XYZ file of N, CA, C and O in Angstrom:
332
model
N 54.958 -154.171 -170.615
C 54.807 -153.425 -171.844
C 53.548 -152.575 -171.771
O 52.550 -152.969 -171.175
N 53.616 -151.422 -172.418
C 52.507 -150.477 -172.405
C 52.150 -150.115 -173.852
O 53.033 -149.834 -174.654
N 50.863 -150.106 -174.149
C 50.379 -149.766 -175.489
C 49.669 -148.421 -175.409
O 48.843 -148.198 -174.514
N 50.001 -147.545 -176.352
C 49.335 -146.236 -176.389
C 49.419 -145.664 -177.801
O 50.166 -146.150 -178.645
N 48.638 -144.617 -178.032
C 48.669 -143.904 -179.303
C 49.674 -142.757 -179.219
O 49.936 -142.226 -178.137
N 50.210 -142.394 -180.344
C 51.227 -141.345 -180.402
C 50.650 -139.977 -180.058
O 49.463 -139.714 -180.201
N 51.573 -139.131 -179.603
C 51.302 -137.711 -179.354
C 52.350 -136.912 -180.121
O 53.379 -137.449 -180.531
N 52.124 -135.652 -180.290
C 53.062 -134.806 -181.033
C 54.483 -134.906 -180.489
O 55.451 -134.909 -181.251
N 54.622 -135.017 -179.182
C 55.953 -135.060 -178.563
C 56.714 -136.353 -178.890
O 57.908 -136.457 -178.606
N 56.061 -137.324 -179.526
C 56.704 -138.599 -179.877
C 57.394 -138.579 -181.240
O 58.023 -139.568 -181.626
N 57.290 -137.477 -181.957
C 57.778 -137.450 -183.338
C 59.216 -137.957 -183.474
O 59.490 -138.874 -184.248
N 60.148 -137.382 -182.739
C 61.550 -137.776 -182.883
C 61.771 -139.229 -182.467
O 62.518 -139.963 -183.119
N 61.111 -139.669 -181.400
C 61.278 -141.049 -180.934
C 60.792 -142.052 -181.978
O 61.413 -143.102 -182.176
N 59.701 -141.739 -182.665
C 59.186 -142.637 -183.705
C 60.159 -142.689 -184.881
O 60.511 -143.776 -185.361
N 60.628 -141.528 -185.329
C 61.602 -141.507 -186.426
C 62.877 -142.261 -186.032
O 63.423 -143.031 -186.817
N 63.341 -142.071 -184.800
C 64.544 -142.761 -184.328
C 64.331 -144.269 -184.275
O 65.228 -145.035 -184.644
N 63.167 -144.705 -183.825
C 62.874 -146.135 -183.733
C 62.954 -146.790 -185.109
O 63.626 -147.814 -185.279
N 62.287 -146.209 -186.087
C 62.308 -146.799 -187.427
C 63.692 -146.705 -188.069
O 64.109 -147.617 -188.773
N 64.419 -145.629 -187.809
C 65.761 -145.479 -188.383
C 66.755 -146.470 -187.788
O 67.650 -146.959 -188.473
N 66.589 -146.777 -186.518
C 67.541 -147.667 -185.854
C 67.164 -149.142 -185.979
O 67.918 -150.006 -185.526
N 66.013 -149.443 -186.585
C 65.572 -150.828 -186.773
C 65.099 -151.040 -188.215
O 63.936 -151.395 -188.449
N 65.988 -150.850 -189.190
C 65.554 -151.020 -190.588
C 65.165 -152.471 -190.876
O 65.733 -153.403 -190.299
N 64.160 -152.634 -191.726
C 63.723 -153.965 -192.135
C 63.329 -153.894 -193.608
O 62.665 -152.948 -194.025
N 63.706 -154.902 -194.362
C 63.460 -154.861 -195.810
C 61.976 -154.851 -196.169
O 61.606 -154.444 -197.260
N 61.109 -155.287 -195.263
C 59.679 -155.303 -195.557
C 58.919 -154.133 -194.927
O 57.696 -154.090 -194.987
N 59.639 -153.203 -194.323
C 59.006 -152.011 -193.746
C 59.576 -150.799 -194.488
O 60.677 -150.345 -194.208
N 58.792 -150.313 -195.441
C 59.237 -149.178 -196.253
C 59.026 -147.875 -195.496
O 58.006 -147.690 -194.833
N 60.004 -146.989 -195.591
C 59.816 -145.662 -195.008
C 58.873 -144.869 -195.904
O 58.995 -144.896 -197.118
N 57.940 -144.212 -195.294
C 57.000 -143.365 -196.023
C 57.515 -141.928 -196.012
O 58.474 -141.599 -195.342
N 56.811 -141.080 -196.710
C 57.146 -139.665 -196.759
C 57.170 -139.090 -195.335
O 56.261 -139.349 -194.541
N 58.204 -138.311 -195.021
C 58.361 -137.755 -193.676
C 57.169 -136.898 -193.259
O 56.732 -136.962 -192.105
N 56.628 -136.109 -194.184
C 55.467 -135.275 -193.839
C 54.251 -136.131 -193.509
O 53.468 -135.793 -192.612
N 54.079 -137.250 -194.217
C 52.975 -138.164 -193.916
C 53.157 -138.745 -192.521
O 52.210 -138.796 -191.735
N 54.380 -139.191 -192.205
C 54.630 -139.739 -190.869
C 54.374 -138.697 -189.786
O 53.774 -139.011 -188.759
N 54.818 -137.469 -190.008
C 54.592 -136.414 -189.016
C 53.102 -136.224 -188.769
O 52.654 -136.121 -187.622
N 52.325 -136.185 -189.851
C 50.869 -136.015 -189.706
C 50.259 -137.180 -188.941
O 49.416 -136.996 -188.074
N 50.678 -138.389 -189.265
C 50.153 -139.579 -188.600
C 50.534 -139.589 -187.118
O 49.713 -139.921 -186.263
N 51.762 -139.219 -186.795
C 52.200 -139.155 -185.395
C 51.379 -138.127 -184.633
O 50.828 -138.417 -183.567
N 51.255 -136.927 -185.190
C 50.547 -135.840 -184.506
C 49.053 -136.127 -184.355
O 48.432 -135.646 -183.412
N 48.490 -136.923 -185.261
C 47.057 -137.220 -185.186
C 46.745 -138.402 -184.262
O 45.577 -138.718 -184.047
N 47.788 -139.052 -183.741
C 47.562 -140.200 -182.850
C 47.359 -141.502 -183.587
O 46.910 -142.486 -183.003
N 47.709 -141.543 -184.870
C 47.485 -142.735 -185.685
C 48.614 -143.760 -185.591
O 48.578 -144.780 -186.273
N 49.605 -143.491 -184.740
C 50.695 -144.442 -184.534
C 50.447 -145.153 -183.209
O 50.288 -144.510 -182.172
N 50.388 -146.471 -183.262
C 50.270 -147.269 -182.049
C 51.674 -147.632 -181.603
O 52.459 -148.187 -182.375
N 51.979 -147.299 -180.371
C 53.305 -147.553 -179.815
C 53.216 -148.589 -178.705
O 52.284 -148.566 -177.908
N 54.194 -149.468 -178.665
C 54.352 -150.381 -177.531
C 55.690 -150.020 -176.904
O 56.720 -150.009 -177.580
N 55.643 -149.707 -175.620
C 56.838 -149.259 -174.911
C 57.161 -150.200 -173.757
O 56.264 -150.838 -173.193
N 58.451 -150.237 -173.396
C 58.855 -151.027 -172.238
C 58.677 -150.193 -170.974
O 58.160 -149.065 -171.018
N 59.134 -150.715 -169.832
C 58.970 -150.022 -168.550
C 59.687 -148.685 -168.480
O 59.321 -147.829 -167.685
N 60.713 -148.500 -169.315
C 61.463 -147.249 -169.320
C 60.925 -146.252 -170.361
O 61.490 -145.179 -170.543
N 59.870 -146.607 -171.060
C 59.290 -145.725 -172.065
C 59.947 -145.835 -173.423
O 59.677 -145.026 -174.309
N 60.807 -146.832 -173.618
C 61.469 -147.053 -174.904
C 60.523 -147.787 -175.847
O 59.898 -148.777 -175.463
N 60.405 -147.311 -177.081
C 59.544 -147.957 -178.070
C 60.160 -149.302 -178.459
O 61.332 -149.372 -178.838
N 59.364 -150.363 -178.350
C 59.827 -151.698 -178.738
C 59.038 -152.253 -179.921
O 59.427 -153.252 -180.517
N 57.938 -151.620 -180.265
C 57.134 -152.019 -181.417
C 56.223 -150.850 -181.802
O 55.890 -150.011 -180.970
N 55.828 -150.852 -183.087
C 54.991 -149.760 -183.569
C 54.226 -150.188 -184.814
O 54.667 -151.074 -185.550
N 53.091 -149.555 -185.046
C 52.313 -149.722 -186.275
C 51.656 -148.378 -186.571
O 51.348 -147.615 -185.660
N 51.459 -148.111 -187.859
C 50.897 -146.821 -188.258
C 49.658 -147.048 -189.124
O 49.675 -147.868 -190.038
N 48.594 -146.328 -188.820
C 47.359 -146.394 -189.588
C 47.390 -145.309 -190.658
O 47.628 -144.135 -190.360
N 47.170 -145.733 -191.908
C 47.163 -144.803 -193.052
C 45.778 -144.793 -193.684
O 45.233 -145.856 -193.997
N 45.192 -143.607 -193.905
C 43.895 -143.556 -194.565
C 44.027 -143.869 -196.058
O 44.976 -143.446 -196.700
N 43.087 -144.619 -196.561
C 43.009 -144.903 -197.997
C 41.783 -144.157 -198.504
O 40.674 -144.353 -198.001
N 41.989 -143.286 -199.483
C 40.901 -142.438 -199.959
C 40.598 -142.700 -201.432
O 41.429 -143.232 -202.167
N 39.390 -142.326 -201.814
C 38.957 -142.358 -203.210
C 38.133 -141.104 -203.456
O 37.555 -140.536 -202.528
N 38.058 -140.705 -204.702
C 37.212 -139.562 -205.060
C 35.756 -140.013 -205.062
O 35.414 -141.060 -205.604
N 34.885 -139.187 -204.463
C 33.454 -139.474 -204.516
C 32.865 -138.844 -205.780
O 33.591 -138.293 -206.607
N 31.552 -138.896 -205.917
C 30.883 -138.376 -207.112
C 31.114 -136.864 -207.296
O 31.055 -136.358 -208.412
N 31.395 -136.166 -206.208
C 31.653 -134.722 -206.271
C 33.129 -134.414 -206.520
O 33.520 -133.256 -206.566
N 33.952 -135.465 -206.631
C 35.380 -135.262 -206.854
C 36.173 -134.988 -205.583
O 37.332 -134.604 -205.641
N 35.540 -135.209 -204.438
C 36.201 -134.978 -203.149
C 36.842 -136.269 -202.655
O 36.306 -137.355 -202.857
N 37.994 -136.141 -201.990
C 38.617 -137.306 -201.380
C 37.749 -137.783 -200.225
O 37.356 -137.004 -199.359
N 37.447 -139.083 -200.214
C 36.634 -139.694 -199.170
C 37.434 -140.832 -198.540
O 37.998 -141.666 -199.249
N 37.484 -140.835 -197.212
C 38.189 -141.898 -196.487
C 37.368 -143.184 -196.612
O 36.278 -143.282 -196.090
N 37.925 -144.167 -197.315
C 37.205 -145.415 -197.581
C 37.526 -146.490 -196.542
O 36.658 -147.194 -196.084
N 38.799 -146.649 -196.220
C 39.237 -147.623 -195.231
C 40.618 -147.218 -194.757
O 41.184 -146.245 -195.227
N 41.171 -147.964 -193.823
C 42.492 -147.665 -193.297
C 43.427 -148.846 -193.492
O 43.016 -150.002 -193.360
N 44.657 -148.539 -193.832
C 45.702 -149.541 -193.927
C 46.500 -149.519 -192.638
O 46.874 -148.448 -192.163
N 46.743 -150.674 -192.049
C 47.648 -150.768 -190.922
C 48.986 -151.212 -191.490
O 49.104 -152.319 -192.028
N 49.968 -150.339 -191.438
C 51.249 -150.623 -192.046
C 52.397 -150.179 -191.169
O 52.207 -149.787 -190.017
N 53.596 -150.246 -191.734
C 54.815 -149.882 -191.014
C 54.913 -150.625 -189.687
O 55.367 -150.084 -188.684
N 54.450 -151.880 -189.679
C 54.473 -152.681 -188.449
C 55.902 -153.160 -188.219
O 56.511 -153.780 -189.078
N 56.421 -152.848 -187.048
C 57.778 -153.213 -186.703
C 57.819 -153.634 -185.257
O 57.432 -152.887 -184.358
N 58.275 -154.857 -185.013
C 58.354 -155.398 -183.651
C 59.794 -155.763 -183.373
O 60.451 -156.369 -184.173
């Protein structure tokens, strides 16, 4: 097994993985959010010897407004975990 972060070229494979392995405790998020997370490398992928995704997790930023009213990244949620 190989662990790596997502690249832009992984977009369809990530969407296909989650679509073909539905789970009641893994909610699908907004497609645009997933695309941004995939392209930014925030998706951790575990692949087999043939490069097939066998597990995945996605890091989501959690933000709050600061004193100036700007969104500030406070912490990250690790979600959409599917093995």
